[in-house]
């Protein structure tokens, strides 16, 4: 459990909140590049960290992420006209450039220079790896662009999707490091999902339903090692990475693409579940891409025209009781992502952690909260939180078989770091 | 059903009874940490030390008289474990954690969940840490390597100790 003040501290990410500041000190995924495909395309309303923003591209194709509302009388600029190198408010014609600078106030004589006094808040928006990243912190502290491996490989080797999750970011992220649920909730998919099945590791997974865990701090966050018995007294280790505050990476299976997530607050009651899949040395295969687009693996099918999952709380996630009974899916909800999301959303938008009863296997979650709280305290004294340093981002998950007396952090040291030109270490 | 408004109607009644958590220091440095912790207010956590037994009794030797509370009074290991819901073993990286095997054996005999906590990992080489880990690994169903001593307090609080 957490005390109420601690729960509030970790779940509130709006302007001026400590946790919000931690998110704002690093680059966050804001949109998919496909959402702003070309110059002068329609603008997109996007809320991030409880701030309503407008993402758009000007005539030259420059990206803009500005305050959603016109400085004049507060109209949403989503209704704006994307005109020559600027966005014009349709109400009284004020026009802004991609930095948010007002460049025209038609009612005032242009010689007065009044428009120069008007500027909308704006944030940088930069494309990398099919994602548009933003930095919402103090300009003088802007770190170098992120170097997560999935975003650095050639475009045909990685796939990214996002889905709306109707819960606070923290309970979503905690799902990403809750290794003890996999053998239950996702047991059906280990054998059936095209992006999971057929790995030797799955046999270990199913052969030993009671994994033993080792939680180890890493420079950027945590390694969570789950070990199961393998042949001849050796151990099968699955090591998940968590990098603060919101990056999680699932251990690989066989030659399947490796996947992971960012859990980025939209506001305190919703978040984006960003979901990536990539290979280092080969393009994704057509059948893999097809499966990802169809919402298999960690991706989802959408309500057409949106990033809201087709299975959502309004239709009870298309719960199938017969499938639950037959055991086709453990929970009755189809698809790995929605199995997680349905349960996390069911907790309520911000779960009341004063009521929970954690057990020993929840130490990954306990340690993650502990590290976040510690980093918040250090941040108050001016220490940069973990996860912003590029070295913290050059990490990998791994699946390895090791002799029983070896510490995975030592024995799999290289496997847990980006190895340029080499695939993940996997079983 | 899962709106913020609906969340208010979650029944506000206790949904668990406090668990008996026994925290055992395995070496002198851990003992100091555990002694400090014991000053705090806990529901049903109790604190012990096995640090006098860096070299654990040999196979076949008696369990009794092998554990002591923080005042130095001898306790019966089997009895203590029998009444525990969770046993937390606290070790310092680089120190002898041999006592883990005896406690662990008693726990598996009595089917009690075990957690091992290793502190001070940043003060020693990875190799040294690996040795301590290897002593605990067979006996801890959850192992945590923590860089900050406060972790153990946070963990116990999280577990409602
Ligand atoms: S069993 Fe874990 S939330 Fe119910
Ligand atoms: Fe899951």
Coordinates of C-alpha atoms and ligand atoms in Angstrom, one line a residue:
Chain A
X1 CA 0.0 0.0 0.0
X2 CA 0.9 3.6 -0.3
X3 CA -0.3 6.5 1.9
X4 CA -2.8 8.8 0.3
X5 CA -0.2 11.6 0.0
X6 CA 2.3 9.3 -1.7
X7 CA -0.4 8.1 -4.1
X8 CA -1.3 11.6 -5.0
X9 CA 2.3 12.6 -5.4
X10 CA 3.0 9.8 -7.9
X11 CA -0.3 10.0 -9.8
X12 CA -0.6 13.7 -10.4
X13 CA 1.3 15.0 -13.4
X14 CA -0.3 18.3 -14.2
X15 CA 1.7 21.6 -14.4
X16 CA 3.4 22.4 -11.2
X17 CA 3.3 18.9 -9.7
X18 CA 6.6 17.1 -8.8
X19 CA 5.8 14.0 -10.9
X20 CA 4.7 16.3 -13.7
X21 CA 8.1 18.0 -13.5
X22 CA 9.8 14.6 -13.8
X23 CA 8.0 13.9 -17.0
X24 CA 8.7 17.4 -18.3
X25 CA 12.4 17.1 -17.8
X26 CA 12.6 14.4 -20.5
X27 CA 11.5 13.9 -24.0
X28 CA 8.1 12.2 -24.2
X29 CA 6.3 10.6 -27.2
X30 CA 3.5 13.0 -28.2
X31 CA 2.1 11.8 -31.4
X32 CA 2.7 9.2 -34.1
X33 CA 4.3 10.8 -37.2
X34 CA 1.5 9.4 -39.2
X35 CA -0.9 11.8 -37.4
X36 CA 0.7 14.8 -39.2
X37 CA 1.6 13.2 -42.5
X38 CA 2.3 16.3 -44.6
X39 CA 2.6 20.1 -44.7
X40 CA -0.6 22.0 -43.9
X41 CA -2.4 18.8 -42.9
X42 CA -5.3 19.0 -40.5
X43 CA -4.1 19.9 -37.0
X44 CA -4.5 17.4 -34.1
X45 CA -5.8 18.2 -30.6
X46 CA -3.6 16.5 -28.1
X47 CA -3.6 16.6 -24.3
X48 CA -0.4 15.8 -22.5
X49 CA 0.4 16.0 -18.8
X50 CA -2.9 17.8 -18.4
X51 CA -2.1 20.5 -20.9
X52 CA -4.3 20.9 -24.0
X53 CA -2.2 21.4 -27.0
X54 CA -2.5 21.6 -30.8
X55 CA -0.1 19.7 -33.0
X56 CA 0.2 20.9 -36.6
X57 CA 2.5 21.4 -39.6
X58 CA 3.0 24.6 -41.5
X59 CA 3.5 25.1 -45.3
X60 CA 7.1 24.2 -45.0
X61 CA 6.3 21.0 -43.2
X62 CA 7.7 22.4 -39.9
X63 CA 6.1 20.7 -36.8
X64 CA 4.4 22.9 -34.3
X65 CA 3.0 22.0 -30.8
X66 CA 1.3 25.0 -29.4
X67 CA -1.4 26.0 -26.8
X68 CA -4.7 24.8 -28.2
X69 CA -6.5 28.1 -27.6
X70 CA -6.3 31.5 -29.4
X71 CA -4.9 34.2 -27.2
X72 CA -7.7 36.6 -28.3
X73 CA -10.9 35.1 -26.9
X74 CA -10.0 31.6 -26.3
X75 CA -11.3 29.8 -29.4
X76 CA -9.8 26.3 -30.1
X77 CA -7.4 26.7 -32.9
X78 CA -8.3 23.2 -34.0
X79 CA -10.9 25.1 -36.1
X80 CA -8.1 27.2 -37.5
X81 CA -7.2 27.7 -41.2
X82 CA -3.8 26.3 -42.0
X83 CA -2.6 29.1 -44.3
X84 CA 0.7 30.1 -45.7
X85 CA 3.2 29.4 -42.9
X86 CA 0.8 29.8 -40.1
X87 CA -2.5 28.9 -38.4
X88 CA -5.2 31.5 -38.5
X89 CA -8.0 31.6 -36.0
X90 CA -11.3 31.5 -37.8
X91 CA -13.0 33.9 -35.3
X92 CA -11.3 37.2 -35.8
X93 CA -8.4 36.2 -37.9
X94 CA -5.4 36.3 -35.6
X95 CA -2.5 34.2 -37.1
X96 CA 0.3 32.3 -35.5
X97 CA 3.5 30.7 -36.7
X98 CA 4.9 27.3 -35.8
X99 CA 6.6 28.7 -32.7
X100 CA 3.3 30.1 -31.4
X101 CA 4.3 33.6 -32.2
X102 CA 1.4 35.7 -33.3
X103 CA 2.2 37.2 -36.7
X104 CA -1.0 39.0 -37.6
X105 CA -3.8 40.8 -35.6
X106 CA -6.0 42.1 -38.5
X107 CA -7.9 44.6 -36.3
X108 CA -4.7 46.4 -35.3
X109 CA -2.5 48.5 -37.7
X110 CA 0.4 46.3 -38.6
X111 CA 2.8 49.2 -37.9
X112 CA 1.7 49.1 -34.2
X113 CA 3.5 45.8 -33.9
X114 CA 0.9 44.6 -31.5
X115 CA 1.0 41.0 -32.7
X116 CA 4.6 40.7 -31.5
X117 CA 3.3 41.1 -28.0
X118 CA 1.2 37.9 -28.4
X119 CA 2.8 34.5 -28.2
X120 CA 1.2 31.1 -27.5
X121 CA 3.1 28.7 -25.3
X122 CA 4.8 26.2 -27.5
X123 CA 7.0 23.1 -27.2
X124 CA 9.5 21.5 -29.6
X125 CA 8.1 18.7 -31.6
X126 CA 10.7 16.4 -33.4
X127 CA 10.3 13.3 -35.4
X128 CA 12.4 10.2 -34.6
X129 CA 11.6 6.6 -35.2
X130 CA 8.1 7.3 -36.5
X131 CA 7.3 9.2 -33.3
X132 CA 6.9 12.9 -32.7
X133 CA 8.6 13.7 -29.4
X134 CA 8.2 16.7 -27.3
X135 CA 10.0 18.3 -24.4
X136 CA 7.8 20.3 -22.0
X137 CA 10.4 21.4 -19.5
X138 CA 12.4 24.6 -19.0
X139 CA 14.1 25.4 -22.4
X140 CA 17.5 25.9 -20.8
X141 CA 17.4 22.3 -19.5
X142 CA 16.4 20.6 -22.7
X143 CA 18.3 17.3 -23.0
X144 CA 19.6 15.7 -26.2
X145 CA 17.0 13.8 -28.3
X146 CA 16.1 10.4 -27.0
X147 CA 18.0 7.4 -28.2
X148 CA 15.8 4.4 -27.3
X149 CA 16.9 1.6 -29.6
X150 CA 13.6 1.1 -31.3
X151 CA 13.7 4.7 -32.5
X152 CA 17.3 4.4 -33.8
X153 CA 17.0 1.3 -36.1
X154 CA 16.0 1.8 -39.8
X155 CA 12.3 2.5 -40.2
X156 CA 11.5 -1.0 -41.7
X157 CA 12.7 -2.7 -38.6
X158 CA 10.4 -1.1 -36.1
X159 CA 6.6 -0.6 -35.6
X160 CA 4.9 1.7 -33.1
X161 CA 1.3 2.0 -32.2
X162 CA -0.5 3.9 -29.4
X163 CA -3.8 3.3 -27.7
X164 CA -5.8 5.3 -25.3
X165 CA -5.9 3.8 -21.8
X166 CA -8.6 5.1 -19.5
X167 CA -6.6 5.0 -16.3
X168 CA -3.8 6.9 -14.6
X169 CA -0.3 6.3 -16.0
X170 CA 1.0 4.7 -12.8
X171 CA -1.3 1.7 -12.7
X172 CA -0.7 1.1 -16.4
X173 CA 3.1 1.3 -15.9
X174 CA 2.9 -1.0 -12.9
X175 CA 1.2 -3.5 -15.2
X176 CA 4.3 -3.4 -17.4
X177 CA 6.6 -4.5 -14.5
X178 CA 4.1 -6.9 -12.9
X179 CA 5.9 -10.0 -14.2
X180 CA 3.9 -12.4 -11.9
X181 CA 0.7 -12.0 -13.9
X182 CA 1.9 -13.3 -17.2
X183 CA 1.5 -17.0 -16.5
X184 CA -2.1 -16.3 -15.5
X185 CA -3.7 -13.5 -17.5
X186 CA -1.8 -14.1 -20.7
X187 CA -1.5 -17.9 -20.5
X188 CA -3.7 -18.4 -23.6
X189 CA -1.7 -16.1 -25.8
X190 CA 1.7 -17.7 -25.2
X191 CA 0.6 -20.5 -27.5
X192 CA -1.7 -18.7 -29.9
X193 CA -0.6 -15.2 -30.6
X194 CA 1.5 -15.0 -33.8
X195 CA 3.9 -12.6 -32.1
X196 CA 4.4 -14.7 -29.0
X197 CA 4.0 -18.4 -29.8
X198 CA 6.6 -21.0 -30.6
X199 CA 9.4 -19.9 -28.3
X200 CA 11.3 -22.4 -26.1
X201 CA 11.0 -19.9 -23.3
X202 CA 7.2 -20.3 -23.4
X203 CA 7.7 -23.9 -22.4
X204 CA 9.6 -22.8 -19.4
X205 CA 6.9 -20.3 -18.7
X206 CA 4.2 -22.8 -18.7
X207 CA 6.2 -25.6 -17.1
X208 CA 6.9 -23.6 -14.0
X209 CA 4.0 -21.4 -13.0
X210 CA 5.6 -20.1 -9.9
X211 CA 8.5 -18.0 -11.0
X212 CA 11.0 -16.6 -8.4
X213 CA 11.9 -13.0 -8.8
X214 CA 15.0 -10.9 -8.3
X215 CA 14.6 -7.1 -8.3
X216 CA 17.8 -5.2 -9.0
X217 CA 18.3 -1.5 -9.3
X218 CA 19.8 -0.2 -12.5
X219 CA 21.2 3.2 -13.2
X220 CA 18.0 4.2 -15.0
X221 CA 15.4 2.3 -13.0
X222 CA 15.1 -1.5 -12.5
X223 CA 15.9 -4.9 -13.8
X224 CA 13.2 -7.3 -12.8
X225 CA 14.4 -10.8 -13.3
X226 CA 11.9 -13.7 -13.2
X227 CA 13.6 -17.1 -13.0
X228 CA 12.1 -20.5 -13.8
X229 CA 13.6 -23.9 -13.7
X230 CA 15.3 -25.0 -17.0
X231 CA 17.2 -28.2 -17.8
X232 CA 19.9 -29.7 -15.6
X233 CA 19.4 -27.4 -12.7
X234 CA 20.0 -24.2 -14.7
X235 CA 17.6 -21.3 -14.6
X236 CA 15.6 -19.6 -17.4
X237 CA 15.7 -15.9 -16.7
X238 CA 13.4 -13.3 -18.2
X239 CA 14.7 -9.8 -17.4
X240 CA 12.3 -6.9 -17.8
X241 CA 13.6 -3.3 -18.0
X242 CA 12.0 -0.3 -16.4
X243 CA 13.5 3.1 -17.1
X244 CA 12.1 6.0 -15.2
X245 CA 9.6 7.2 -15.2
X246 CA 7.5 5.4 -17.9
X247 CA 9.5 3.1 -20.1
X248 CA 9.1 -0.7 -19.8
X249 CA 10.6 -3.4 -22.0
X250 CA 9.3 -7.0 -22.2
X251 CA 11.9 -9.8 -22.4
X252 CA 12.1 -11.3 -25.9
X253 CA 10.8 -14.6 -27.1
X254 CA 12.6 -16.6 -29.8
X255 CA 13.1 -14.6 -33.0
X256 CA 10.0 -12.5 -32.5
X257 CA 10.3 -8.7 -32.5
X258 CA 11.0 -7.3 -29.1
X259 CA 8.4 -5.1 -27.6
X260 CA 7.9 -2.5 -24.9
X261 CA 5.9 0.5 -23.9
X262 CA 5.8 4.1 -22.7
X263 CA 3.0 5.0 -20.4
X264 CA 2.5 8.7 -20.8
X265 CA -0.1 10.7 -18.9
X266 CA -2.7 12.5 -21.0
X267 CA -4.2 13.8 -17.7
X268 CA -4.5 12.2 -14.3
X269 CA -7.2 9.8 -15.4
X270 CA -6.0 8.7 -18.9
X271 CA -2.8 7.9 -20.5
X272 CA -1.3 6.8 -23.8
X273 CA 0.0 3.3 -23.9
X274 CA 2.7 3.5 -26.6
X275 CA 3.6 0.1 -27.9
X276 CA 6.7 -0.7 -30.0
X277 CA 8.1 -3.8 -31.7
X278 CA 11.4 -4.0 -33.4
X279 CA 14.3 -6.1 -34.7
X280 CA 17.8 -4.9 -34.8
X281 CA 19.3 -6.8 -37.8
X282 CA 16.4 -7.5 -40.1
X283 CA 13.3 -5.8 -41.4
X284 CA 10.0 -6.8 -39.8
X285 CA 8.4 -9.6 -41.9
X286 CA 5.2 -9.0 -43.7
X287 CA 3.2 -11.4 -41.6
X288 CA 4.6 -9.7 -38.5
X289 CA 3.6 -6.2 -39.7
X290 CA 0.2 -7.6 -40.7
X291 CA -0.3 -9.1 -37.2
X292 CA 0.7 -5.8 -35.6
X293 CA -1.6 -3.7 -37.7
X294 CA -4.4 -6.2 -37.0
X295 CA -3.9 -5.6 -33.3
X296 CA -2.1 -8.8 -32.3
X297 CA 0.7 -9.0 -29.8
X298 CA 0.8 -5.9 -27.6
X299 CA -1.2 -3.9 -30.2
X300 CA -5.0 -3.5 -30.5
X301 CA -7.7 -3.0 -33.1
X302 CA -9.2 0.4 -32.8
X303 CA -12.6 2.1 -33.0
X304 CA -12.3 3.3 -36.6
X305 CA -10.8 6.7 -37.0
X306 CA -9.5 6.8 -33.4
X307 CA -6.8 5.4 -31.2
X308 CA -9.4 4.1 -28.7
X309 CA -9.4 0.3 -28.5
X310 CA -12.3 -1.4 -30.1
X311 CA -12.7 -3.4 -26.9
X312 CA -13.3 -0.7 -24.3
X313 CA -15.2 -0.2 -21.1
X314 CA -18.3 0.8 -22.9
X315 CA -18.7 -2.7 -24.4
X316 CA -17.2 -4.5 -21.4
X317 CA -14.1 -5.3 -23.6
X318 CA -16.3 -7.8 -25.5
X319 CA -15.9 -10.2 -22.6
X320 CA -16.5 -13.8 -23.8
X321 CA -17.6 -15.9 -20.8
X322 CA -17.6 -19.1 -22.8
X323 CA -14.0 -18.5 -23.9
X324 CA -13.1 -17.8 -20.3
X325 CA -14.7 -21.1 -19.2
X326 CA -13.0 -23.1 -22.0
X327 CA -9.8 -21.5 -21.0
X328 CA -9.0 -20.0 -24.5
X329 CA -8.4 -16.8 -22.7
X330 CA -7.8 -16.8 -18.9
X331 CA -9.9 -13.7 -18.3
X332 CA -12.4 -13.9 -21.2
X333 CA -11.0 -10.8 -22.8
X334 CA -9.1 -11.3 -26.1
X335 CA -5.7 -9.9 -26.8
X336 CA -2.7 -9.3 -24.5
X337 CA -3.0 -5.5 -24.5
X338 CA -6.7 -5.5 -23.7
X339 CA -6.4 -8.2 -21.1
X340 CA -4.1 -5.8 -19.2
X341 CA -6.0 -2.6 -20.0
X342 CA -9.4 -4.0 -19.1
X343 CA -8.2 -5.0 -15.6
X344 CA -6.2 -1.8 -15.0
X345 CA -9.1 0.4 -16.1
X346 CA -11.4 -1.7 -13.9
X347 CA -9.5 -0.4 -10.9
X348 CA -11.0 3.0 -11.5
X349 CA -9.2 6.0 -13.1
X350 CA -6.8 6.4 -10.1
X351 CA -6.6 3.2 -8.0
X352 CA -6.8 3.7 -4.3
X353 CA -3.5 2.3 -3.2
X354 CA -4.3 2.7 0.5
X355 CA -6.6 -0.3 0.0
X356 CA -4.2 -2.8 -1.6
X357 CA -2.6 -5.8 -0.1
X358 CA 0.7 -6.2 -1.7
X359 CA 2.6 -9.5 -1.3
X360 CA 6.2 -10.4 -1.6
X361 CA 6.1 -11.0 -5.4
X362 CA 5.1 -7.3 -5.8
X363 CA 8.5 -6.1 -4.8
X364 CA 9.1 -4.9 -8.4
X365 CA 6.2 -2.5 -8.0
X366 CA 7.2 -1.6 -4.5
X367 CA 10.8 -0.8 -5.6
X368 CA 9.6 1.2 -8.6
X369 CA 7.5 3.4 -6.4
X370 CA 10.3 3.7 -3.9
X371 CA 12.7 4.8 -6.6
X372 CA 10.2 7.3 -8.0
X373 CA 9.7 8.8 -4.6
X374 CA 13.4 8.9 -4.0
X375 CA 14.1 10.6 -7.4
X376 CA 11.4 13.2 -6.7
X377 CA 13.1 14.0 -3.4
X378 CA 16.5 14.3 -5.1
X379 CA 14.9 16.4 -8.0
X380 CA 13.8 18.9 -5.4
X381 CA 17.5 19.4 -4.6
X382 CA 18.4 19.8 -8.2
X383 CA 19.4 16.3 -9.2
X384 CA 18.4 15.2 -12.7
X385 CA 16.0 12.2 -12.5
X386 CA 17.2 8.9 -14.0
X387 CA 16.1 8.1 -17.5
X388 CA 17.1 11.3 -19.2
X389 CA 20.8 10.4 -19.5
X390 CA 21.2 8.7 -22.9
X391 CA 23.1 5.9 -21.3
X392 CA 20.0 5.0 -19.3
X393 CA 18.1 4.7 -22.6
X394 CA 20.5 2.3 -24.2
X395 CA 19.2 -0.8 -22.5
X396 CA 17.6 -4.1 -23.5
X397 CA 15.5 -6.8 -22.0
X398 CA 16.8 -10.3 -22.3
X399 CA 15.8 -14.0 -21.9
X400 CA 18.7 -16.2 -20.9
X401 CA 19.5 -19.6 -19.4
X402 CA 22.2 -19.4 -16.7
X403 CA 23.9 -21.6 -14.2
X404 CA 22.1 -21.5 -10.8
X405 CA 24.8 -19.5 -8.9
X406 CA 25.1 -16.6 -11.4
X407 CA 23.8 -13.1 -10.9
X408 CA 21.9 -12.2 -14.1
X409 CA 23.0 -8.6 -13.8
X410 CA 26.6 -9.8 -14.0
X411 CA 26.3 -12.8 -16.3
X412 CA 24.0 -11.0 -18.7
X413 CA 25.7 -7.6 -18.5
X414 CA 26.1 -7.2 -22.2
X415 CA 22.7 -8.7 -23.0
X416 CA 21.1 -5.9 -21.0
X417 CA 22.7 -3.1 -23.0
X418 CA 22.3 -2.1 -26.6
X419 CA 24.7 -4.0 -28.8
X420 CA 24.9 -2.2 -32.1
X421 CA 24.3 -4.6 -35.0
X422 CA 23.4 -7.5 -32.8
X423 CA 20.0 -9.0 -31.9
X424 CA 18.7 -9.3 -28.4
X425 CA 19.8 -12.3 -26.4
X426 CA 16.8 -14.6 -26.3
X427 CA 15.5 -18.2 -25.9
Chain B
X1 CA -18.6 1.5 -13.8
X2 CA -15.0 2.6 -13.8
X3 CA -15.4 6.3 -13.7
X4 CA -14.0 8.5 -11.0
X5 CA -17.5 9.2 -9.7
X6 CA -18.1 5.4 -9.4
X7 CA -14.8 4.9 -7.7
X8 CA -16.1 6.8 -4.7
X9 CA -18.5 3.9 -4.0
X10 CA -15.8 1.4 -3.4
X11 CA -16.6 -0.1 0.0
X12 CA -14.5 1.5 2.7
X13 CA -14.0 -1.5 5.0
X14 CA -10.8 -3.3 5.9
X15 CA -10.1 -6.1 3.4
X16 CA -7.3 -7.9 5.2
X17 CA -6.0 -8.7 8.7
X18 CA -2.4 -7.8 9.5
X19 CA 0.1 -10.4 8.5
X20 CA 2.8 -11.7 10.8
X21 CA 6.0 -10.6 9.2
X22 CA 9.3 -11.7 10.8
X23 CA 12.4 -9.7 9.8
X24 CA 15.7 -11.5 10.5
X25 CA 19.1 -9.9 10.2
X26 CA 21.7 -12.3 8.9
X27 CA 24.9 -10.4 9.8
X28 CA 26.0 -7.7 12.2
X29 CA 25.6 -4.8 9.8
X30 CA 22.1 -5.8 8.9
X31 CA 21.4 -6.2 12.6
X32 CA 22.1 -2.5 13.2
X33 CA 19.6 -1.7 10.4
X34 CA 17.0 -4.0 11.7
X35 CA 17.5 -2.6 15.3
X36 CA 16.8 0.8 13.9
X37 CA 13.7 -0.4 12.1
X38 CA 12.4 -2.1 15.2
X39 CA 12.0 1.4 16.8
X40 CA 9.2 2.2 14.4
X41 CA 5.5 1.4 14.8
X42 CA 4.4 -1.7 13.1
X43 CA 1.3 -3.8 13.0
X44 CA 2.6 -7.2 13.3
X45 CA 6.2 -7.1 12.3
X46 CA 8.8 -8.5 14.7
X47 CA 12.5 -8.3 14.4
X48 CA 15.2 -10.9 15.1
X49 CA 18.9 -11.6 14.5
X50 CA 20.8 -14.6 13.4
X51 CA 24.0 -12.7 13.1
X52 CA 25.8 -14.5 15.9
X53 CA 25.6 -17.5 13.7
X54 CA 27.6 -16.4 10.7
X55 CA 28.6 -20.0 10.6
X56 CA 25.3 -21.8 10.8
X57 CA 24.9 -25.0 12.7
X58 CA 26.0 -28.1 10.8
X59 CA 23.4 -30.4 9.2
X60 CA 21.6 -32.3 11.8
X61 CA 22.4 -29.8 14.6
X62 CA 19.4 -28.6 16.5
X63 CA 17.4 -25.6 15.3
X64 CA 16.6 -24.6 18.9
X65 CA 18.4 -21.7 20.5
X66 CA 19.6 -20.5 17.2
X67 CA 17.7 -17.3 16.7
X68 CA 17.5 -14.4 19.1
X69 CA 15.4 -11.3 19.4
X70 CA 17.0 -7.9 19.4
X71 CA 17.5 -7.9 23.2
X72 CA 19.6 -11.0 22.8
X73 CA 17.0 -13.5 24.2
X74 CA 17.1 -16.8 22.5
X75 CA 14.1 -17.8 20.4
X76 CA 13.1 -21.0 18.9
X77 CA 13.5 -20.8 15.2
X78 CA 10.9 -23.3 14.2
X79 CA 8.3 -21.9 16.5
X80 CA 8.9 -18.4 15.3
X81 CA 8.6 -19.4 11.7
X82 CA 5.6 -21.5 12.2
X83 CA 3.7 -18.4 13.3
X84 CA 4.9 -16.3 10.4
X85 CA 3.1 -15.3 7.2
X86 CA 6.3 -14.0 5.7
X87 CA 9.9 -14.1 6.6
X88 CA 12.2 -11.3 5.4
X89 CA 15.9 -12.1 5.6
X90 CA 18.1 -9.0 5.6
X91 CA 21.7 -9.4 4.4
X92 CA 24.6 -7.1 3.7
X93 CA 26.5 -7.6 0.4
X94 CA 29.8 -9.2 1.1
X95 CA 28.9 -10.5 4.5
X96 CA 28.4 -14.1 5.3
X97 CA 24.7 -15.0 4.7
X98 CA 25.1 -18.6 5.5
X99 CA 22.3 -18.4 8.1
X100 CA 19.9 -18.1 5.2
X101 CA 20.1 -21.8 4.5
X102 CA 18.9 -22.7 7.9
X103 CA 16.1 -20.2 8.0
X104 CA 15.2 -21.0 4.5
X105 CA 15.0 -24.7 5.3
X106 CA 12.8 -24.1 8.2
X107 CA 10.6 -21.9 6.0
X108 CA 10.2 -24.5 3.3
X109 CA 9.5 -27.1 6.0
X110 CA 6.7 -24.9 7.3
X111 CA 5.6 -23.6 3.9
X112 CA 6.3 -20.0 4.8
X113 CA 7.0 -17.4 2.1
X114 CA 10.5 -15.9 2.1
X115 CA 12.0 -12.7 0.9
X116 CA 15.7 -11.8 0.8
X117 CA 16.9 -8.3 0.9
X118 CA 20.5 -7.4 0.2
X119 CA 21.8 -4.0 1.1
X120 CA 25.0 -2.3 0.6
X121 CA 25.4 -3.6 -3.0
X122 CA 27.0 -0.4 -4.2
X123 CA 29.9 -0.7 -1.7
X124 CA 31.2 -4.1 -3.0
X125 CA 32.2 -5.6 -6.3
X126 CA 29.7 -7.4 -8.4
X127 CA 31.6 -10.6 -7.7
X128 CA 31.3 -10.2 -4.0
X129 CA 27.6 -9.4 -4.4
X130 CA 27.2 -12.5 -6.5
X131 CA 28.5 -14.6 -3.6
X132 CA 26.0 -13.2 -1.1
X133 CA 23.3 -13.6 -3.7
X134 CA 24.2 -17.2 -4.3
X135 CA 23.8 -17.9 -0.6
X136 CA 20.4 -16.4 -0.5
X137 CA 19.0 -17.5 -3.9
X138 CA 18.1 -21.0 -3.0
X139 CA 16.1 -19.9 0.0
X140 CA 14.4 -16.7 -1.1
X141 CA 11.3 -16.8 -3.3
X142 CA 11.8 -13.0 -3.8
X143 CA 15.2 -11.4 -3.8
X144 CA 15.7 -7.6 -3.8
X145 CA 19.0 -5.9 -4.1
X146 CA 18.5 -2.4 -2.7
X147 CA 21.0 0.5 -2.8
X148 CA 19.2 2.5 -0.1
X149 CA 18.7 1.3 3.4
X150 CA 15.3 3.0 3.6
X151 CA 14.0 0.5 1.1
X152 CA 13.4 -2.1 3.8
X153 CA 11.2 0.4 5.7
X154 CA 9.3 1.3 2.5
X155 CA 8.9 -2.4 1.7
X156 CA 7.5 -3.3 5.1
X157 CA 5.1 -0.4 5.0
X158 CA 4.0 -1.4 1.5
X159 CA 3.3 -4.9 2.9
X160 CA 1.3 -3.4 5.8
X161 CA 3.8 -4.9 8.2
Ligands
LIG1 S1 -5.4 -11.3 -8.0 FE1 -4.1 -9.6 -8.3 S2 -5.6 -7.9 -8.5 FE2 -6.8 -9.6 -8.0
LIG2 FE1 0.3 -8.0 -19.2

